[in-house]
Every structure is written in C-alpha cells, then in structure tokens.
PDB file of C-alpha atoms and ligand atoms in Angstrom:
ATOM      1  CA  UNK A   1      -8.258-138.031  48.806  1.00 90.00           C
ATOM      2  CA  UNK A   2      -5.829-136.102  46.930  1.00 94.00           C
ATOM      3  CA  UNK A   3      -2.295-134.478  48.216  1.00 95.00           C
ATOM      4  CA  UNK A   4      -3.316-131.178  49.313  1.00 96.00           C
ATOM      5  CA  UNK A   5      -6.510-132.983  51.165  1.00 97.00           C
ATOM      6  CA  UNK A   6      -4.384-135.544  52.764  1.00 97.00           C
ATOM      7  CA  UNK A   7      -1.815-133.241  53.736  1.00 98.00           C
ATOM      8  CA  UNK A   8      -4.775-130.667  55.515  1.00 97.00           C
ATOM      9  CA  UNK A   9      -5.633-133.861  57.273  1.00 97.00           C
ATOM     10  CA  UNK A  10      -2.659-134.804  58.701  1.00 97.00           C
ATOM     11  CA  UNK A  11      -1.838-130.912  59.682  1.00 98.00           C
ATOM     12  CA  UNK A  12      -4.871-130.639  61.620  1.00 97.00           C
ATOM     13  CA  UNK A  13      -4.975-134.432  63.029  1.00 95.00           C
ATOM     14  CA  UNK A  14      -1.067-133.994  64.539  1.00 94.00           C
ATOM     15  CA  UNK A  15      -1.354-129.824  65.063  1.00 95.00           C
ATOM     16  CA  UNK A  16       1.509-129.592  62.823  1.00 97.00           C
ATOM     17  CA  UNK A  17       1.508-125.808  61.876  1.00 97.00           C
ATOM     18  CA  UNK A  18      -0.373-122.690  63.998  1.00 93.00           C
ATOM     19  CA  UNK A  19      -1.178-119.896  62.818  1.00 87.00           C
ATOM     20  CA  UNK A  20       1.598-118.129  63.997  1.00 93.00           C
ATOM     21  CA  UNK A  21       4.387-120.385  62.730  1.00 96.00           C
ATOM     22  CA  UNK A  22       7.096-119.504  60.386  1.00 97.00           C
ATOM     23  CA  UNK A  23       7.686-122.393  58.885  1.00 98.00           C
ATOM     24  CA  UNK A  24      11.029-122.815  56.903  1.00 98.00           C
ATOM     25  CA  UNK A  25      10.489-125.653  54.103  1.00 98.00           C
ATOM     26  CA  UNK A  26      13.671-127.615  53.620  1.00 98.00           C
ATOM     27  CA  UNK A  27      13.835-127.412  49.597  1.00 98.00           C
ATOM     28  CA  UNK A  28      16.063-130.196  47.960  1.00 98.00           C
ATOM     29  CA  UNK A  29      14.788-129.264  44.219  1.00 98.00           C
ATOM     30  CA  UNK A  30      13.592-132.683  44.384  1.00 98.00           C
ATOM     31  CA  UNK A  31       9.890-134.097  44.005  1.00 98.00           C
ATOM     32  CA  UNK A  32       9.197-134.232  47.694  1.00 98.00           C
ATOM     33  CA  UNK A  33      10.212-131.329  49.202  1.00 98.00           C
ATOM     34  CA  UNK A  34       8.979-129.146  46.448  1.00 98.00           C
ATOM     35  CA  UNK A  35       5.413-130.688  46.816  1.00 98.00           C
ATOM     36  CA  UNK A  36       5.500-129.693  50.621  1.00 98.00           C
ATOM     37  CA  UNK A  37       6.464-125.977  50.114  1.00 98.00           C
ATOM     38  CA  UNK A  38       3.423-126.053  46.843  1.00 98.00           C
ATOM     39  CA  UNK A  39       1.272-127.328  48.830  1.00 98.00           C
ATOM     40  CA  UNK A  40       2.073-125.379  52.287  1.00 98.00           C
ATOM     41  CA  UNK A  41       1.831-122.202  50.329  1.00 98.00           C
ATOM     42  CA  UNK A  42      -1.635-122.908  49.049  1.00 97.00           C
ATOM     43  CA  UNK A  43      -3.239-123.910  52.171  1.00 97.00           C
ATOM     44  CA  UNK A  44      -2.360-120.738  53.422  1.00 96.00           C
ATOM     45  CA  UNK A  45       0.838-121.448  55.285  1.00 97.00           C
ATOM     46  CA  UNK A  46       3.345-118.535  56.651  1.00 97.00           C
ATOM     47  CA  UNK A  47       7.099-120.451  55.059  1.00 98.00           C
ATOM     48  CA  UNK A  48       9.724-119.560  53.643  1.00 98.00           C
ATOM     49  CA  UNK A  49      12.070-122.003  51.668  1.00 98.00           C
ATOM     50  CA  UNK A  50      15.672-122.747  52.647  1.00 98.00           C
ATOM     51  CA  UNK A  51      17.892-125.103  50.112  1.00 98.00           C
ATOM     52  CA  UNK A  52      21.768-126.175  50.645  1.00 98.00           C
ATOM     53  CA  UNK A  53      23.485-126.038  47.750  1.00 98.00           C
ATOM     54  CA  UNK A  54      25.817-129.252  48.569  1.00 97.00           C
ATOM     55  CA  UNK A  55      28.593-128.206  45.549  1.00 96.00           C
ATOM     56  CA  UNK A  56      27.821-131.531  43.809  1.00 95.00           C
ATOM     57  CA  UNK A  57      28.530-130.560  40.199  1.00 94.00           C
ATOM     58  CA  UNK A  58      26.053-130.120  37.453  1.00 96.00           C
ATOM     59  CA  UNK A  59      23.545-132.048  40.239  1.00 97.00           C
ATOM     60  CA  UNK A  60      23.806-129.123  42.421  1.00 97.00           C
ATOM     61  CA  UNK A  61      23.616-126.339  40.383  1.00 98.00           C
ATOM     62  CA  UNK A  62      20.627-127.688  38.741  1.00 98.00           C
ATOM     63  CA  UNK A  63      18.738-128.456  41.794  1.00 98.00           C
ATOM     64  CA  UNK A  64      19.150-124.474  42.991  1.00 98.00           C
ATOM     65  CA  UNK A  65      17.536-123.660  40.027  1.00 98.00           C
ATOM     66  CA  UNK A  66      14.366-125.511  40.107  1.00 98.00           C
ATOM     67  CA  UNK A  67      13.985-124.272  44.028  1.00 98.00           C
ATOM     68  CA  UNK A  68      14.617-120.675  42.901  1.00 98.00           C
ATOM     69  CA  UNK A  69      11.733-121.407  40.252  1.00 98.00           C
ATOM     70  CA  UNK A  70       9.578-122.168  42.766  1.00 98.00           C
ATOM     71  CA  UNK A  71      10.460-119.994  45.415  1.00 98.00           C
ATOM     72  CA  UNK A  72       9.879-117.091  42.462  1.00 98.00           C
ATOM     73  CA  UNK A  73       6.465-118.436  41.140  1.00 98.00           C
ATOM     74  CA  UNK A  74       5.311-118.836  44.553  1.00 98.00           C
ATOM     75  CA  UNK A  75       6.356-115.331  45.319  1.00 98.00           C
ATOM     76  CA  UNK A  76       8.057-116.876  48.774  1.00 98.00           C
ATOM     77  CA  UNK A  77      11.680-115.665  50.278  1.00 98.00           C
ATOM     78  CA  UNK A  78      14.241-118.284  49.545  1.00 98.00           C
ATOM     79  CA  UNK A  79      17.231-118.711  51.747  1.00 98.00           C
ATOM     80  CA  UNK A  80      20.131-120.483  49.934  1.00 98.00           C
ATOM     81  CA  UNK A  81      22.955-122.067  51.930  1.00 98.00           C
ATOM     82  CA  UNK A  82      26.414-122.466  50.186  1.00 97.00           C
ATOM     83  CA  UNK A  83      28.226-125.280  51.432  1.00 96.00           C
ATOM     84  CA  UNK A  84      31.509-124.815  49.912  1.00 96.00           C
ATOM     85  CA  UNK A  85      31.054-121.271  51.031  1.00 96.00           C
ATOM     86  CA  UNK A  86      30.270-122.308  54.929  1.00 95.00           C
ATOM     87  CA  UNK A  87      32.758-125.161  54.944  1.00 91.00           C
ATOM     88  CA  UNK A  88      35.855-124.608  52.238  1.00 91.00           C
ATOM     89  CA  UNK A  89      34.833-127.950  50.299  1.00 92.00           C
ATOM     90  CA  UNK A  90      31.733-129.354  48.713  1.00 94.00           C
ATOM     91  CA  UNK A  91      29.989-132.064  50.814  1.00 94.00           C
ATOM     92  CA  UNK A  92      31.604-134.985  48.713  1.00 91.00           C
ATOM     93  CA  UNK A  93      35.254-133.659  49.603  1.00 91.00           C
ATOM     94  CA  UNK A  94      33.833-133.059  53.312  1.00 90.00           C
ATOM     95  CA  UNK A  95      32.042-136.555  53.399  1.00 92.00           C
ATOM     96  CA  UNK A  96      34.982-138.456  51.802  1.00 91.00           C
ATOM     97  CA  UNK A  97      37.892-136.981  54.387  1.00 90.00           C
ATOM     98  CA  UNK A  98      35.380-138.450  57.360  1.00 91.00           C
ATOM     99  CA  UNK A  99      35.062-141.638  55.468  1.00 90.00           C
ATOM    100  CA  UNK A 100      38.567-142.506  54.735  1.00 88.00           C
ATOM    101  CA  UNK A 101      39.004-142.491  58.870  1.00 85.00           C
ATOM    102  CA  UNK A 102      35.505-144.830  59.380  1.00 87.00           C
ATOM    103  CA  UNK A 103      33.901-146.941  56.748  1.00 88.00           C
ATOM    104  CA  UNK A 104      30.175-144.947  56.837  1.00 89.00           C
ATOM    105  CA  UNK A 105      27.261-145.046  53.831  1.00 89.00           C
ATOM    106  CA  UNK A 106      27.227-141.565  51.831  1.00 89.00           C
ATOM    107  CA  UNK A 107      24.384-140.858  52.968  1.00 90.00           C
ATOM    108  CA  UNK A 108      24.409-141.786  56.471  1.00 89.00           C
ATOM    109  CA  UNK A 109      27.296-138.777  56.686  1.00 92.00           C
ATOM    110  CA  UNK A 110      25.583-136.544  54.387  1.00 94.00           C
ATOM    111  CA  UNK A 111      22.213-136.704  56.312  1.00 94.00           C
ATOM    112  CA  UNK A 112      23.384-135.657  59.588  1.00 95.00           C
ATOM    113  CA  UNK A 113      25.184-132.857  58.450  1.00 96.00           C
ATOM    114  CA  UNK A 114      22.049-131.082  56.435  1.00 97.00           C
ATOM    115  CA  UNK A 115      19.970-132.272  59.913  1.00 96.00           C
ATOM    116  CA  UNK A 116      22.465-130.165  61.732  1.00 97.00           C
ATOM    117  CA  UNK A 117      22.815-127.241  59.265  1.00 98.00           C
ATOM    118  CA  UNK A 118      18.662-127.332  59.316  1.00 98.00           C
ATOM    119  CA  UNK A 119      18.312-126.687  62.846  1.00 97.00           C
ATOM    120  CA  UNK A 120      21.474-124.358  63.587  1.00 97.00           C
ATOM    121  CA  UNK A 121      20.139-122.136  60.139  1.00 98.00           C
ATOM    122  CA  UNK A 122      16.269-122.278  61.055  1.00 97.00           C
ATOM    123  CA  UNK A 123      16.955-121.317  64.508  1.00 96.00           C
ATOM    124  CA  UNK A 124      19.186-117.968  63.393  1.00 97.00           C
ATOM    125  CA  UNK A 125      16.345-117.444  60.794  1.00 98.00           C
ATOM    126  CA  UNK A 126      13.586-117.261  63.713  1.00 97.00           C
ATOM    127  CA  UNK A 127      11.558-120.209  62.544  1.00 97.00           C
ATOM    128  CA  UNK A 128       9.241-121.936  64.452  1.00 96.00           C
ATOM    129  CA  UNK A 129       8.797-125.530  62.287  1.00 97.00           C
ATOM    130  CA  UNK A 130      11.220-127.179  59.948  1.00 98.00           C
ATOM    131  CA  UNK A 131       9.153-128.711  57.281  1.00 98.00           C
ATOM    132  CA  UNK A 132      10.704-131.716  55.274  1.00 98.00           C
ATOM    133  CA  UNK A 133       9.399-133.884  52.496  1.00 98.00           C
ATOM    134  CA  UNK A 134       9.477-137.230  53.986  1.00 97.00           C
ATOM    135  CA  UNK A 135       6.756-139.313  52.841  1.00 97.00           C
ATOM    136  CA  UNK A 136       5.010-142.758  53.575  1.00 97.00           C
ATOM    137  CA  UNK A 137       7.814-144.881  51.892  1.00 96.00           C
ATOM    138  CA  UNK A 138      10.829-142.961  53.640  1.00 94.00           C
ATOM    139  CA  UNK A 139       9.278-143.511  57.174  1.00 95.00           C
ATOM    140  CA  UNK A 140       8.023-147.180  56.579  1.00 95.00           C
ATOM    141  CA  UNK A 141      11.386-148.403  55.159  1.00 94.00           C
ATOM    142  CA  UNK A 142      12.834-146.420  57.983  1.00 92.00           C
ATOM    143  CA  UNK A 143      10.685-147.932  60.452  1.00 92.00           C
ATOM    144  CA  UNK A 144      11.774-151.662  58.415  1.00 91.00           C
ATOM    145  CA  UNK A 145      15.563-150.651  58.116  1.00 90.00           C
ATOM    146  CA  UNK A 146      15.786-149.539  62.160  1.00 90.00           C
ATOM    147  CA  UNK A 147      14.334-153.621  62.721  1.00 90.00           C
ATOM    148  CA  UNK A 148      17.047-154.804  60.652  1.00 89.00           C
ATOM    149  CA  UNK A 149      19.479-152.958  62.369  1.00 86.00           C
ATOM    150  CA  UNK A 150      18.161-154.058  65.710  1.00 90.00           C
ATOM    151  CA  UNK A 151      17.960-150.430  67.148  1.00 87.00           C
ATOM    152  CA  UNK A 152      14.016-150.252  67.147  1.00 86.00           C
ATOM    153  CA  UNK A 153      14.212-147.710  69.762  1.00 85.00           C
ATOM    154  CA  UNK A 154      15.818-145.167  66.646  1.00 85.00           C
ATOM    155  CA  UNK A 155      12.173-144.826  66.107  1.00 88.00           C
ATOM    156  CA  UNK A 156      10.907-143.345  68.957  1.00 86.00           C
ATOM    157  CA  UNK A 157      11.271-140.111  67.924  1.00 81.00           C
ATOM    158  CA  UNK A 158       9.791-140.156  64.535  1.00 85.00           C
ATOM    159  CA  UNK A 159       6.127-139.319  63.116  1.00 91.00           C
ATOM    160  CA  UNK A 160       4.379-136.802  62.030  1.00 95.00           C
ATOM    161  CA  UNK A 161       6.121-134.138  63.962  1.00 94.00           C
ATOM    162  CA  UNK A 162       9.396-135.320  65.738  1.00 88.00           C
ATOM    163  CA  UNK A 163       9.214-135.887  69.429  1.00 71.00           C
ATOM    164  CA  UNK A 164      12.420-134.636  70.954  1.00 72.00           C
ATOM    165  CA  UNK A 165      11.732-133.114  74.044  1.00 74.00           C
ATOM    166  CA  UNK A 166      10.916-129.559  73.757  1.00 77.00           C
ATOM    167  CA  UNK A 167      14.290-127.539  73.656  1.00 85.00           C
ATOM    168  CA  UNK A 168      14.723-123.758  72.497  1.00 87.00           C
ATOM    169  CA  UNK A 169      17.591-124.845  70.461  1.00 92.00           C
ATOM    170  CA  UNK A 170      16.149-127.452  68.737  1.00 93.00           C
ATOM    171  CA  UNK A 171      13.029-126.628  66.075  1.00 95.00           C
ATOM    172  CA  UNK A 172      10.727-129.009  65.661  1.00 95.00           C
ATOM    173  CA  UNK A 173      10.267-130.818  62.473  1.00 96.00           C
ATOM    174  CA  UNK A 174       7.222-131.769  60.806  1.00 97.00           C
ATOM    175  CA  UNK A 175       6.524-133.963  57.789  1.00 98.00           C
ATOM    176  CA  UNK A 176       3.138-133.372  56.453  1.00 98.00           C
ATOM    177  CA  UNK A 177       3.695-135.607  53.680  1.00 98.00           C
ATOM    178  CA  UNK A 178       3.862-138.654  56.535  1.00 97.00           C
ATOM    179  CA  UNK A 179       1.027-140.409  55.523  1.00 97.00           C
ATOM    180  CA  UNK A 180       1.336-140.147  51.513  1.00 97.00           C
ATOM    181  CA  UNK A 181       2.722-142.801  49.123  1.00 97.00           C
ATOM    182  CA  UNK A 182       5.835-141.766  46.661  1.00 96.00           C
ATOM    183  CA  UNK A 183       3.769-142.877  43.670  1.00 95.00           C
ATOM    184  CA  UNK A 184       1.058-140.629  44.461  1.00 97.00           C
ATOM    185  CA  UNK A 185       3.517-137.591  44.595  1.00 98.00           C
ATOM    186  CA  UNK A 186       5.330-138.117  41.814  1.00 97.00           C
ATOM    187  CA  UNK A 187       2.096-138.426  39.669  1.00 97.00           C
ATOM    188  CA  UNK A 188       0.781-134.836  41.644  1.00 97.00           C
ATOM    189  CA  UNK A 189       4.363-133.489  40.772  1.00 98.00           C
ATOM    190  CA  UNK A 190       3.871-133.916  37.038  1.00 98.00           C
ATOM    191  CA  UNK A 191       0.699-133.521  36.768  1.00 97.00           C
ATOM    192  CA  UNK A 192       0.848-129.796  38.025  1.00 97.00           C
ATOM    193  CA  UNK A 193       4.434-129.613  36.030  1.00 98.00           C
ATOM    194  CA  UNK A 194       6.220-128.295  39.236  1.00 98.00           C
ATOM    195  CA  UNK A 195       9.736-127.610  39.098  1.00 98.00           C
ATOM    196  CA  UNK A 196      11.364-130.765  39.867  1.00 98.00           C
ATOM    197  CA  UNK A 197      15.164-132.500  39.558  1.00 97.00           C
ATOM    198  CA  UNK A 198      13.971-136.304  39.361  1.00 97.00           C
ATOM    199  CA  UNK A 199      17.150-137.746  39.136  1.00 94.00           C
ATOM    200  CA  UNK A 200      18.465-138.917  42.248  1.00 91.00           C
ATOM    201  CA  UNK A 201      21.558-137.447  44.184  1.00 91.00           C
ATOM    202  CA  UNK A 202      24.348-138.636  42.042  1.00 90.00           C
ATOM    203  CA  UNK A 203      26.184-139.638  45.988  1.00 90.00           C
ATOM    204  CA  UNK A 204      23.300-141.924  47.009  1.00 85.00           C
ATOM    205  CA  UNK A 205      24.708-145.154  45.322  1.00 83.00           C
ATOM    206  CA  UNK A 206      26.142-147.044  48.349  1.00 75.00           C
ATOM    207  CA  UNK A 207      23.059-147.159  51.226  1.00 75.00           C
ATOM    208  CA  UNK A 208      21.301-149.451  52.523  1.00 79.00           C
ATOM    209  CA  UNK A 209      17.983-148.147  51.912  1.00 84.00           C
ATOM    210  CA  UNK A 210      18.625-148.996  48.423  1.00 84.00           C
ATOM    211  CA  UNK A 211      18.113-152.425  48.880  1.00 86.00           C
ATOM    212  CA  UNK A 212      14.840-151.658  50.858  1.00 88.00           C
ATOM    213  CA  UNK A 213      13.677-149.584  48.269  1.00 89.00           C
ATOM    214  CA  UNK A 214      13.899-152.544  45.613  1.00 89.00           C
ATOM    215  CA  UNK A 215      12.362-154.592  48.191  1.00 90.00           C
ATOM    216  CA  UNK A 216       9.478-151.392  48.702  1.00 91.00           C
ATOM    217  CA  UNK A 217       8.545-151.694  44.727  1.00 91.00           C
ATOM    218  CA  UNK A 218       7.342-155.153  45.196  1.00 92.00           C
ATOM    219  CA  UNK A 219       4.754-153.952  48.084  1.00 94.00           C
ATOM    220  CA  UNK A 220       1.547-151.958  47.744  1.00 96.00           C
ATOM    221  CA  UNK A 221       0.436-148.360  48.994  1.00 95.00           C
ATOM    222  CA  UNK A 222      -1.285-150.929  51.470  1.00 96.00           C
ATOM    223  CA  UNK A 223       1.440-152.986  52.175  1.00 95.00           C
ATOM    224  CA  UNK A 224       3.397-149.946  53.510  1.00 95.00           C
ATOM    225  CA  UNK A 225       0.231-147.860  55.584  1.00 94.00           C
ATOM    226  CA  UNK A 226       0.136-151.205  57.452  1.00 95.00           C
ATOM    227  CA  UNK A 227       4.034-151.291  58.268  1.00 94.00           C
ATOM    228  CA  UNK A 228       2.947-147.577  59.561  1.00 95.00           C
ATOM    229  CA  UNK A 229      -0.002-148.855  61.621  1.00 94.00           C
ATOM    230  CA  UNK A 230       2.356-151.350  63.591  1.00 92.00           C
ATOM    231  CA  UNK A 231       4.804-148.544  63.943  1.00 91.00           C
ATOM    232  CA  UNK A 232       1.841-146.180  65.956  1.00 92.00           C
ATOM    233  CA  UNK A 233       0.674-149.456  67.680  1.00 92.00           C
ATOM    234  CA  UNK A 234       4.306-150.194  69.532  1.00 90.00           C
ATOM    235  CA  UNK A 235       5.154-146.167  69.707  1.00 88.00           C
ATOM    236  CA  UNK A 236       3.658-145.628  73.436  1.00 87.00           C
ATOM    237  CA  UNK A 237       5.681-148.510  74.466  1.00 86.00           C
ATOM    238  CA  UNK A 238       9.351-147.143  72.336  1.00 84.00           C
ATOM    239  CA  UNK A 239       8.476-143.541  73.799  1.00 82.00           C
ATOM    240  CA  UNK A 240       8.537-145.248  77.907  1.00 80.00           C
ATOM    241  CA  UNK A 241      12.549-145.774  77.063  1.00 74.00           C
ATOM    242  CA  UNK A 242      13.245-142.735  75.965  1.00 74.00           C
ATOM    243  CA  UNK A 243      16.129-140.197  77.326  1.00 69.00           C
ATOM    244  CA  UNK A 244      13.736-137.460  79.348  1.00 69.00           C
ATOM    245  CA  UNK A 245      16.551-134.785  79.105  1.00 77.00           C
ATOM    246  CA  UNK A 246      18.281-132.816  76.393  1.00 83.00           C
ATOM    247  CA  UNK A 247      21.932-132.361  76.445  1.00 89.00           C
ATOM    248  CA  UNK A 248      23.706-129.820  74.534  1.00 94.00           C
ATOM    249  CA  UNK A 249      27.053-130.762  72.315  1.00 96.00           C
ATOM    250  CA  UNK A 250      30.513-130.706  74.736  1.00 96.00           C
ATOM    251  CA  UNK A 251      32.045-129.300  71.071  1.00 95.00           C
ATOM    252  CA  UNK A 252      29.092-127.433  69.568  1.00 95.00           C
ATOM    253  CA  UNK A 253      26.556-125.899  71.952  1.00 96.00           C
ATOM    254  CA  UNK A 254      23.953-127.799  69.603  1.00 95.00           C
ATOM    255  CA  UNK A 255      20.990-130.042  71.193  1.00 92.00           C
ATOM    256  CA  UNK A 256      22.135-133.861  71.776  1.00 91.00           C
ATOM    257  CA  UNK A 257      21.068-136.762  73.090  1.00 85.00           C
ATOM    258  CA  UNK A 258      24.666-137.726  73.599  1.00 88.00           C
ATOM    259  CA  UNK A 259      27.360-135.807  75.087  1.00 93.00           C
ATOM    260  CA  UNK A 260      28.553-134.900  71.920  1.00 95.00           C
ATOM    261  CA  UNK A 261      26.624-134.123  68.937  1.00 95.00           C
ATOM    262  CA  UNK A 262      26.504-136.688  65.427  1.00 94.00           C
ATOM    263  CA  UNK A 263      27.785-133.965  63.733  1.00 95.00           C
ATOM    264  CA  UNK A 264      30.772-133.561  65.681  1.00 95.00           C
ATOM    265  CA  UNK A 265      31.472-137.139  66.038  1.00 94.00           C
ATOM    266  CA  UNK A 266      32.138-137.411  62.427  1.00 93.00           C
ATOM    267  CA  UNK A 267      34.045-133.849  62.178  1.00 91.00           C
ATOM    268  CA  UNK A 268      36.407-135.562  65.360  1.00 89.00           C
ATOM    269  CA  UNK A 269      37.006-138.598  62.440  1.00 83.00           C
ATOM    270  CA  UNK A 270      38.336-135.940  60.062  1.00 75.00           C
ATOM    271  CA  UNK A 271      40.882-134.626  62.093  1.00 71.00           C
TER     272      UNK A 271
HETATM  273  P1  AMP B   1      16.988-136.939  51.948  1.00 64.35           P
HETATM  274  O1  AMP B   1      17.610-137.187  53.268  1.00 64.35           O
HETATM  275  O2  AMP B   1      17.956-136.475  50.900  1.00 64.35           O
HETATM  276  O3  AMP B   1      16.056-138.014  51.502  1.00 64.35           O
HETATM  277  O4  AMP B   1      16.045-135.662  52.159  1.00 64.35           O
HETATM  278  C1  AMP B   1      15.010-135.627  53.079  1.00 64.35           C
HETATM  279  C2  AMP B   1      14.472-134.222  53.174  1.00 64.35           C
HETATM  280  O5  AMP B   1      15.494-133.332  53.615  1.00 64.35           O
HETATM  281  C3  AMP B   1      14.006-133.647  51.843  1.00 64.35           C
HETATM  282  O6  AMP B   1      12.674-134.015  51.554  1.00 64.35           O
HETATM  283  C4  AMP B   1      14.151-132.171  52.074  1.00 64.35           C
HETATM  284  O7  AMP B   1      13.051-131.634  52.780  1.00 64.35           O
HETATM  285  C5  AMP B   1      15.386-132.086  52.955  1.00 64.35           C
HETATM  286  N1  AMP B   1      16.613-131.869  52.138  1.00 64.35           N
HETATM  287  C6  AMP B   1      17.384-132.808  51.535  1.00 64.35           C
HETATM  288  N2  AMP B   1      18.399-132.242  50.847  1.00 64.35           N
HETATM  289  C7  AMP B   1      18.271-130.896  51.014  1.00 64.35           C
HETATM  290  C8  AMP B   1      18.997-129.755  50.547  1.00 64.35           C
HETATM  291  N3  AMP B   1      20.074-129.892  49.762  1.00 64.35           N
HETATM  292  N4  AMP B   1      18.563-128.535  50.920  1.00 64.35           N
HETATM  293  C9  AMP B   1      17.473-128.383  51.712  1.00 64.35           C
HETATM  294  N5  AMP B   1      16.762-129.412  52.183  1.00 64.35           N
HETATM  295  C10 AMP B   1      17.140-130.654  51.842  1.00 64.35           C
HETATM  296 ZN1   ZN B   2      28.291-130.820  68.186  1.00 64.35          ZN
END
C-alpha cells in the first residue's frame, strides 16, 4: 500500500476527518507535515495550513518558504504565525530564559509551547481537527521513551486521533500518518519532489529521543508496527486510569489536566 492508500485507511478506520471538518494542517516545512497537508488536499480534504515561524535564523526563514510553496501550488490558505512577533523573542531566547531557571531538553520546552499555540490559534481560526505529521517511528519511540521514563500512563491519550475528553476549547488532533514508517515518507517526499527542509531543527541536539532514534535505525518497519500492536493491546487498560474531567488553566483559561497549564508552568520558571 502506498502513502495516500494507507493514509485513506487509517482516516476511515479511526473517523479521523468528516466531511464537514476544517482541518488546519500544522506545517513545519519539514518532510512529515508537508506529506500530510499533500496528501489531505488530494483526497479531497477541506484544510488549510498553519506554520510558526519559530525566529531560528536561516532554519526558520527557510522552512516558511517551502510551506508557502506548498500552500501556493496547492492553491490552499496559509496562516503564518510569527513568534518573535507574538512573544518579543524568537523561541531559542524564550526557551533558554525558562531553561536557565530548570534544567529541561530543547525540545521538551519547545514542544509544549507550539502544542499550546496549535490549539489556542486553531480554535480562533474555527477549525474543527488539528492535523500533525507524526508518523509510525515518532509514536513507537514515544510509546518506548514513556517505558523508560516509567510514566506509561503518558500514553493514554495518544493514537490515531488524541483522546482527551471532548472539550470546546480543546481541538482534537489527528495524525493520519500514525501507522506509516519514516523511510517510506521520505522516499514518497522525493519521489514527488515536494517542497521539503530535510535538515533537522538546528535546536534538537540535546533530547532524549535522539538516542532512541539511533537505537530505531537498527529495527525494522516490523520491528516498530509490533511496538504499536502492544501499545493498542494495553490501551483499554491505560485509558481505565485516566482523569474523566477537563480543567481549564488557573493562569490561562486554556484546557488542562492540571490546575495549571504546561505552558504556564514553564512561563512561571521565567519569571
Ligand atoms: P516535532 O515536535 O517538531 O517533531 O513536530 C511534530 C509535528 O508538529 C510536525 O509534524 C508538525 O505537524 C507540527 N509542527 C512542528 N513544528 C511546527 C511549526 N514550526 N509550525 C507548524 N507546525 C509545526
Ligand atoms: Zn495556562
């Protein structure tokens, strides 16, 4: 099966996407995301893109352009979010003020701020889905890195389409690029020469994914659908311990599952 047949699949199998959705695709400029908004727009999808231009240098700059490319060729309505504009600072001066008051990984900081900007922007743009380009490697090292950490229960609310409990505030995000291997999209990517930054984020140097990743090159496309497989076989029994009510940010107004929001726990740190 190839991308766009695997993707239908897993749309119709986990009702991703109605008809009626406006979907906002979550464009990085990089190989995944880009694949999700080609692909979305040719089976027919209503989406529009949205990319955050972190301020990152030369990375940055070049990453709006290939998601304007594609937005443009597609003929789709891009939404670009400034960062410096929004917040007076790029992300890495943002990220490193937070960091010099708690030792956190780059990305760890950097990832729950574009979660929070995701939601917060989809919902003023009046979309229904939020449609990322996580793929079978992300959620299987994931699924691998949240053992390791001991916090299994971190995994209760991923899959296909996440499983918070239904909120107005919160749009639901879907990943229809769950169940495919990175290999396979990089090799669609160039193949169809999409517009694509393959470098990585010049800020992702210091995780701890990185080590799983090295680890991930040594296993097959097999290897890692069966680490998926045990994740759906213990999910019924992760989803029995999970909070049943949604709690909205004592700072922010946001949805939380804590009193106060990620997002604002790390912006208390900076001041
Ligand atoms: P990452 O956490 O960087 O691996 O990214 C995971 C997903 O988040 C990507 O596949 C995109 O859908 C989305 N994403 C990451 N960075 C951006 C960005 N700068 N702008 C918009 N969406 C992004
Ligand atoms: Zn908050």
């Amino acid at each position: 099966m190839n991308p766009q047949q695997k993707v239908k699949q897993t749309i119709r199998k986990y009702k991703l996407i109605n008809k009626s959705d406006k979907v906002l695709v979550a464009l990085s400029g990089g190989k995944d995301s880009t694949l999700v908004g080609y692909l979305l727009y040719k089976l027919g999808y209503r989406i529009e893109g949205f990319h955050i231009n972190l301020r990152l240098g030369n990375y940055s700059i070049k990453c709006e352009k290939v998601v304007r490319k594609l937005c443009e060729d597609l003929g789709i309505k891009l939404h670009v979010y400034d960062f410096k504009k929004e917040h007076g600072s790029s992300m890495c001066f943002h990220r490193i003020t937070i960091q010099s008051k708690k030792s956190l990984k780059n990305c760890a900081v950097c990832g729950v701020i574009k979660k929070y900007i995701l939601n917060k922007e989809a919902r003023k743009l009046k979309a229904s889905k939020i449609a990322t380009g996580h793929h079978l490697d992300d959620e299987s090292q994931t699924f691998l890195l949240n053992i390791l950490k001991g916090a299994l229960q971190l995994s209760s609310n991923t899959g296909p389409i996440t499983k918070n409990i239904p909120d107005k505030k919160f749009i639901p995000r879907i990943k229809p690029l769950f169940y495919i291997p990175e290999n396979e999209i990089r090799k669609f990517t160039k193949m169809k020469k999409l517009p694509v930054i393959y470098e990585k984020c010049p800020c992702a140097f210091d995780s701890y994914r990185l080590q799983v990743r090295k680890f991930f090159e040594k296993l097959s496309n097999k290897d890692k659908n069966n680490i998926i497989k045990n994740f759906e076989k213990i999910l019924p029994l992760l989803e029995k311990n999970k909070i049943s009510k949604i709690n909205y940010c004592e700072m922010c107004g946001e949805p939380s599952r804590k009193k106060i929001c990620k997002r604002c726990e790390l912006l208390k740190l900076k001041n």
